[in-house]
Structure formats: C-alpha cells, structure tokens
XYZ file of C-alpha atoms in Angstrom:
390
model
C 15.376 6.182 -19.489
C 13.260 4.472 -16.855
C 15.266 2.445 -14.298
C 13.591 -0.907 -14.985
C 13.570 -0.745 -18.790
C 14.307 -4.175 -20.317
C 13.078 -5.919 -17.146
C 10.419 -8.581 -17.754
C 8.042 -9.176 -14.832
C 5.457 -11.961 -14.619
C 2.737 -10.788 -12.241
C 0.431 -13.611 -11.167
C -1.012 -11.639 -8.240
C -4.548 -10.376 -7.621
C -6.418 -7.928 -5.364
C -4.219 -5.165 -3.826
C -0.756 -5.986 -2.457
C 0.729 -7.788 -5.458
C -0.873 -5.619 -8.145
C 0.406 -2.531 -6.293
C 3.954 -3.894 -6.434
C 3.580 -4.815 -10.110
C 2.151 -1.410 -10.960
C 5.104 0.345 -9.317
C 7.519 -1.819 -11.317
C 5.561 -1.067 -14.494
C 5.603 2.652 -13.741
C 9.390 2.394 -13.439
C 9.697 0.948 -16.937
C 9.398 -2.816 -16.469
C 7.477 -4.884 -19.017
C 4.931 -6.288 -16.572
C 2.700 -9.100 -17.798
C -0.450 -9.533 -15.736
C -1.112 -13.276 -15.807
C -4.749 -14.116 -15.104
C -7.046 -17.124 -15.332
C -9.288 -17.185 -18.398
C -12.141 -15.465 -16.547
C -9.863 -12.775 -15.101
C -8.887 -12.061 -11.534
C -11.642 -12.230 -8.936
C -11.585 -8.484 -8.147
C -12.437 -7.412 -11.718
C -16.174 -6.867 -10.993
C -15.550 -4.469 -8.088
C -16.273 -0.731 -8.409
C -18.329 -1.377 -11.517
C -15.296 -2.831 -13.249
C -12.988 0.044 -12.263
C -10.982 -1.849 -9.626
C -8.494 -3.601 -11.897
C -7.939 -0.526 -14.113
C -7.061 1.459 -10.995
C -4.478 -1.128 -9.895
C -2.830 -2.361 -13.085
C -1.689 0.441 -15.369
C 1.512 -0.046 -17.353
C 0.995 -3.809 -17.687
C 0.174 -6.195 -20.509
C -2.453 -8.889 -20.121
C -2.061 -12.658 -20.588
C -4.868 -15.127 -19.836
C -3.870 -18.791 -19.389
C -5.315 -21.804 -17.609
C -2.475 -23.214 -15.518
C -4.488 -26.371 -14.942
C -3.793 -27.315 -18.566
C -0.507 -28.518 -20.032
C -0.751 -25.892 -22.777
C -1.261 -23.066 -20.307
C 1.651 -24.226 -18.184
C 3.899 -24.422 -21.238
C 3.119 -20.800 -22.129
C 4.062 -19.593 -18.660
C 7.207 -21.743 -18.472
C 8.468 -20.313 -21.765
C 8.050 -16.851 -20.246
C 9.730 -17.942 -17.002
C 12.877 -18.857 -18.915
C 13.285 -15.286 -20.204
C 11.787 -13.344 -17.261
C 13.640 -11.273 -14.695
C 10.950 -11.294 -12.002
C 8.202 -13.751 -11.067
C 5.501 -12.554 -8.632
C 2.923 -14.805 -6.977
C 0.517 -14.319 -4.089
C -1.070 -17.713 -3.591
C -1.468 -19.345 -0.195
C 1.845 -21.175 0.354
C 1.842 -24.530 -1.399
C -0.628 -23.659 -4.159
C 1.962 -22.369 -6.632
C 3.982 -25.569 -6.114
C 0.965 -27.682 -7.058
C 0.636 -25.650 -10.255
C 4.233 -26.516 -11.140
C 5.795 -23.085 -10.640
C 7.265 -23.224 -7.151
C 10.615 -21.625 -6.399
C 12.526 -24.914 -6.504
C 11.264 -25.618 -10.027
C 11.514 -22.230 -11.708
C 14.866 -21.282 -10.140
C 16.393 -24.291 -11.913
C 14.897 -23.154 -15.214
C 16.181 -19.592 -14.712
C 18.957 -19.073 -12.152
C 18.806 -15.279 -12.604
C 15.122 -15.072 -11.698
C 13.968 -12.895 -8.795
C 11.000 -14.760 -7.345
C 8.682 -12.759 -5.094
C 6.110 -14.526 -2.931
C 3.458 -12.433 -1.191
C 1.322 -14.175 1.414
C -0.674 -13.450 4.527
C 1.723 -14.961 7.030
C 4.907 -15.831 5.133
C 6.414 -19.023 3.790
C 7.427 -20.302 7.238
C 5.906 -20.441 10.713
C 2.812 -22.091 12.203
C 0.395 -19.706 10.425
C 1.993 -19.997 6.971
C -0.808 -22.197 5.607
C -3.467 -19.578 6.356
C -4.890 -17.180 3.775
C -4.283 -13.540 4.703
C -6.493 -10.479 4.296
C -5.737 -6.912 5.319
C -8.513 -6.511 7.939
C -7.748 -9.944 9.409
C -4.097 -8.931 9.796
C -5.209 -5.625 11.340
C -6.966 -7.705 13.982
C -4.067 -10.142 14.335
C -1.311 -7.584 14.968
C -3.176 -5.416 17.476
C -3.899 -2.540 15.090
C -7.660 -3.016 15.182
C -7.717 -3.328 18.960
C -5.717 -0.098 19.219
C -8.037 1.838 16.879
C -11.379 3.380 17.742
C -13.093 6.008 19.911
C -12.131 6.469 23.541
C -13.676 3.640 25.567
C -15.579 2.603 22.426
C -15.477 -0.446 20.205
C -12.432 -1.319 18.170
C -12.400 -0.226 14.523
C -10.836 -1.286 11.266
C -8.626 1.379 9.683
C -10.713 2.947 6.901
C -8.522 1.762 4.015
C -6.186 -1.190 3.397
C -2.899 0.093 4.865
C -1.288 -3.324 5.232
C -2.075 -4.367 1.663
C -0.717 -1.175 0.135
C 2.328 -1.148 2.428
C 3.020 -4.769 1.493
C 2.923 -3.789 -2.172
C 5.456 -1.035 -1.558
C 7.666 -3.389 0.468
C 7.504 -6.019 -2.268
C 8.455 -3.537 -4.990
C 11.392 -2.351 -2.872
C 12.478 -5.923 -2.171
C 12.400 -6.776 -5.863
C 14.509 -3.713 -6.670
C 17.036 -4.731 -3.997
C 17.147 -8.296 -5.352
C 17.699 -7.005 -8.895
C 20.556 -4.839 -7.617
C 22.027 -7.901 -5.869
C 21.712 -9.880 -9.115
C 23.531 -7.110 -10.962
C 26.447 -7.679 -8.584
C 26.363 -11.484 -8.368
C 24.483 -12.731 -11.437
C 22.176 -14.778 -9.216
C 18.468 -14.501 -8.551
C 16.830 -15.169 -5.199
C 13.475 -15.596 -3.488
C 11.698 -12.757 -1.727
C 9.308 -13.731 1.081
C 6.967 -10.812 1.905
C 3.997 -11.234 4.231
C 1.150 -8.987 5.302
C 1.811 -10.143 8.858
C 5.438 -8.959 8.892
C 4.516 -5.653 7.258
C 1.699 -5.188 9.780
C 4.087 -5.834 12.659
C 6.384 -3.193 11.174
C 3.511 -0.691 11.131
C 3.054 -1.281 14.877
C 6.731 -0.681 15.566
C 6.533 2.182 18.090
C 3.788 0.454 20.056
C 5.960 -2.665 20.234
C 8.828 -0.530 21.517
C 6.542 1.107 24.089
C 5.270 -2.277 25.258
C 8.826 -3.502 25.681
C 9.589 -0.542 27.935
C 6.349 -0.257 29.910
C 4.388 -3.470 29.402
C 1.442 -1.344 28.257
C -0.901 -2.119 25.384
C -2.205 0.783 23.254
C -5.423 2.294 24.519
C -8.116 3.308 22.058
C -8.107 7.102 22.051
C -9.907 8.170 18.875
C -7.586 10.553 17.027
C -5.382 10.932 20.101
C -3.085 8.513 21.921
C -1.848 7.836 25.434
C 1.732 8.946 24.887
C 1.421 12.527 23.602
C -0.785 15.512 24.374
C -2.283 17.430 22.710
C -2.413 15.188 19.675
C -5.906 14.818 18.223
C -8.648 16.378 16.116
C -10.406 19.378 17.652
C -13.727 20.734 16.325
C -13.884 24.331 15.076
C -16.630 26.579 13.724
C -16.058 24.920 10.345
C -13.662 22.064 9.524
C -12.112 19.981 12.329
C -8.383 20.570 12.814
C -5.778 18.021 13.837
C -2.790 19.209 15.863
C 0.239 17.119 16.797
C 2.265 18.370 19.733
C 4.816 15.611 19.551
C 7.265 17.439 21.829
C 7.561 20.469 24.088
C 8.868 22.661 21.265
C 5.622 22.154 19.345
C 3.635 22.974 22.476
C 5.462 26.291 22.669
C 4.765 26.916 18.963
C 1.061 26.179 19.430
C 0.632 28.469 22.414
C 2.676 31.293 20.928
C 0.958 31.188 17.514
C -2.482 31.255 19.151
C -1.535 33.970 21.620
C -2.169 31.698 24.613
C 0.747 32.549 26.837
C -1.425 31.554 29.808
C -1.366 27.930 28.617
C 2.386 28.119 28.149
C 2.905 29.548 31.627
C 0.676 26.964 33.321
C 2.907 24.546 35.269
C 0.375 21.753 34.765
C 1.230 21.772 31.047
C 4.978 22.459 31.200
C 6.112 19.127 29.766
C 4.496 16.419 27.683
C 4.372 14.210 30.755
C 2.517 16.973 32.588
C 0.113 17.492 29.692
C -0.674 13.792 29.487
C -1.318 13.710 33.228
C -3.646 16.735 32.983
C -5.273 15.812 29.665
C -8.771 16.025 31.161
C -8.135 19.682 32.018
C -6.136 20.764 28.976
C -8.141 19.273 26.126
C -11.479 20.940 27.056
C -9.620 24.284 27.203
C -8.289 23.765 23.687
C -11.695 22.578 22.458
C -13.404 25.702 23.789
C -10.818 27.955 22.145
C -10.942 26.183 18.778
C -14.740 26.329 18.695
C -14.496 30.133 18.774
C -12.611 30.128 15.437
C -12.857 28.713 11.941
C -10.379 26.155 10.667
C -8.874 28.701 8.281
C -8.364 31.241 11.065
C -6.476 28.690 13.136
C -4.437 27.222 10.294
C -3.469 30.693 9.062
C -1.719 31.156 12.409
C -0.426 27.647 13.049
C 0.991 26.669 9.644
C 3.259 29.751 9.189
C 4.543 29.166 12.711
C 5.672 25.675 11.719
C 3.115 23.781 13.771
C 2.325 20.188 12.808
C -1.369 20.447 11.960
C -3.990 20.000 9.270
C -7.670 20.307 8.620
C -9.412 16.905 8.654
C -10.575 16.392 5.075
C -12.824 13.991 3.185
C -11.632 12.086 0.103
C -13.714 14.450 -2.048
C -11.697 17.350 -0.618
C -8.389 15.605 -1.236
C -8.963 14.810 -4.916
C -9.938 18.460 -5.513
C -7.012 19.835 -3.504
C -4.612 22.206 -5.279
C -1.595 20.437 -3.786
C -2.892 17.074 -5.030
C -3.122 18.555 -8.515
C 0.305 20.179 -8.335
C 1.935 16.910 -7.250
C 0.026 14.805 -9.744
C -0.945 12.569 -6.829
C -4.200 11.455 -8.444
C -4.485 10.505 -12.107
C -7.521 9.876 -14.289
C -7.667 7.509 -17.261
C -10.686 6.898 -19.480
C -11.647 3.258 -20.069
C -14.163 2.160 -22.726
C -17.325 0.866 -21.124
C -16.326 2.186 -17.702
C -15.546 5.869 -18.146
C -12.986 8.012 -16.317
C -11.192 6.066 -13.588
C -9.288 7.975 -10.909
C -6.446 6.286 -9.060
C -3.496 7.157 -6.866
C -0.327 7.923 -8.772
C 3.007 6.313 -8.022
C 4.360 7.996 -4.856
C 7.993 7.448 -5.904
C 9.228 10.487 -7.811
C 12.634 10.244 -9.496
C 14.081 13.368 -11.111
C 15.302 11.507 -14.211
C 12.477 8.987 -14.516
C 9.108 10.744 -14.691
C 6.204 8.341 -14.278
C 3.489 8.332 -16.912
C 0.709 6.042 -18.066
C 2.313 4.285 -21.026
C -0.310 1.545 -21.072
C -3.841 1.444 -19.752
C -4.617 -1.511 -17.509
C -5.224 -4.508 -19.803
C -8.497 -6.255 -20.394
C -8.441 -9.974 -19.596
C -5.865 -11.534 -21.922
C -5.622 -8.426 -24.072
C -2.028 -9.152 -25.120
C -2.087 -12.960 -25.052
C -1.363 -13.459 -28.749
C 1.262 -10.709 -28.841
C 3.109 -12.186 -25.848
C 2.946 -15.765 -27.140
C 4.400 -14.753 -30.493
C 7.317 -13.178 -28.599
C 8.193 -16.573 -27.076
C 7.975 -18.470 -30.351
C 4.399 -19.685 -30.758
C 3.042 -19.857 -34.282
C -0.437 -18.618 -35.123
C -1.529 -22.222 -35.657
C -0.274 -23.216 -32.195
C -2.007 -20.226 -30.647
C -5.279 -21.128 -32.377
C -4.987 -24.715 -31.155
C -4.432 -23.602 -27.553
C -7.418 -21.276 -27.804
C -9.501 -24.152 -29.070
C -8.307 -26.288 -26.152
C -9.224 -23.463 -23.759
C -5.681 -23.280 -22.441
C -5.493 -19.561 -23.249
C -7.860 -16.680 -23.883
C -7.708 -13.175 -25.290
C -6.607 -11.295 -28.366
C-alpha cells in the first residue's frame, strides 16, 4: 500500500516547483488532480509538448475557468472533500479568485493548504513574482558561480525550483502527520527565496565567521584544496579532498608519496595557501593518464571523485539503469518522454507510473461526476465555457 493512498490533492501549480511536489505526492499514492485553466498551463508548449508530461505523472487532469461562477463552484466542491490544496500564485492572486487560506480553511478545517511563492507570504518582497534564476541572483548563488576571475554564471539547471518542490512535498507530509495527531489542517508557506538561502547555508556560516563572500573558482572553491575538475587524457575527473584524510588517500592511491611528504601540503590550510603550486602539479600528473586509469586507483581506495559526465552519459549509465533513476513513457503525438524518477525510495512502497500525465482537462467529467454533477449540469458548464475536457 502506498503511504498517501486515499489522499486527495488539488494541484493548481504550474512550471517546476509545484508540479514537482504534486508529482512526488502522486508517486506516493495520492489522488492528485492537476487543475488548469481551459487552455492548459503556460509551460505545456515547451520541449515540443514534452514538458508537462515529464512533470505531472500520476495525476488526473481538470480544466476549469476560475473567473466564472461555474468554474469556482467545481473547485469549491472539491475543496470540501480534499486533503491538500496546492497553489503557486503571486501572493494575493489566489485570494482574488476566492480560494485564499482564510476562505477554504473555513470550508474544510482538515485541509492542508500549501502556498509556493518566490519570496513567501510575508516580508517586503512578498508581492514579487519569483523565478529560479532570479532567486539564484538574489541569494548570492549566481555571484558565487563561474570561472576563476570570470563572469558570474547561472547554475545549469533549476536547483531552487526542484529543491522547493521537494521541500513542499516534505512539508505537506509533515502537515498530514500533524493532522493525523490533531485533526486540524494548516497552511504551509514555502518560498524559493527561503529554499535558496538554505542552499547557501555553508557560505552563510563562513561569512558569519570570516566576513568573506564566496569567490568564483570554477569547479573549485576558496575553502578546500584540491577540490576541482582536472583534465586527463580522456574524460575530466573531479576530486574532492575535503579533509586531510582524503589528501592522504589521494596521494597514496596515486603513488605520490612525494606530495604527501611535502610540508607545503601537509594540511588543508597549507594546501589552500599553496594552491598555485599544488594544482599545476596535479594537472600535469592527471594529463599523463586516462580518466579510467585514475578512477581505477582512486575509487577502490575510497577517494571522493568522479568523471565529469554529460547528460547523454548519465542517461546511458549502468548505475542510472540499475537504480531506475530515469524513466521513459510514450505519449501519443509526442513520442517517448524521458524524465527523472522519484528520488524517494521506500522499501514497502515501490514507485511506478500508474497514470500518464493528463492532457488538458482529460478527467474533467470523471472528477465532476465524483462530486455530484449530473451529465446535464456538466454539459451546461461546458457550454458556458466554465470547464473543458473529456
């Protein structure tokens, strides 16, 4: 039995963060209803139509126009029986639509109400829309990322969006556990800004101790050495000497007792101070070997290291296949769509694709019948353009 079986989730979110949270809940057994406007969410055209399928498996689809009385009535009927309500509008918008926390919590006191926003429901920035790369800039992540003495860079994915989705799913699970104990629902306030700050945690700690801001160092950083990608005859290799024990492992595995005996490199502090001497020595050595030759020595020794791969390498990786980390689902009119699998693996709740991501409003009629609408009422609402879909 999946842990969230018999849990009804209304997912009004779009793009990445909210749909990620909803997909995790759906994977864990919840009946997640993706609530969209009649034309669908605004990310549906991306990736040739593959974006939404990659982000919304294990959900049903409902298309309603919340600007109409009929559309609002459909959603409110669902609110009264739902366990979770998820929204990701700029603060204030959901209230104008008639589904703010103060309203729906009176209709359903057991409801867990999750709000995802760029900057949270409080604070001077709360009215602002939030986007992952903007938050990367806002929290210092972008300024800390990039080549040594080069321009700042955006991280090459959407780490804050995806992390916010994970945080939201966790928060909802905690709130449901709290409800199990108390019988009461509550509101969850999750923001990209707060999650981004959390991702910068060790740099915030370092600043508190030293007053220093992170310096752009490419794949390295100012605190540890050696910790970076080094070129080889073939694939680049990343090594992470996060302490003196790893430095000893590295030198011993590579047969470089001379490095280990060199007083200039005895401690991490020494290695950082003599980075300009040490790193060229390591570069020269690595360039004499292939990535496989180096990894065949370093990995068995327990060294923290990896080849630096491309996405094409990762999806074809034997470990990726063994873990089921990437799944592929065929969608009519689109073809095979690959996506990341749920990273949460429970021994008694294996995740599987029970439902393909819905087309816009695919389950509208089915869902409306479940909350008491007659076929005549459904037809009338379709005619009034309050709902759409099959």
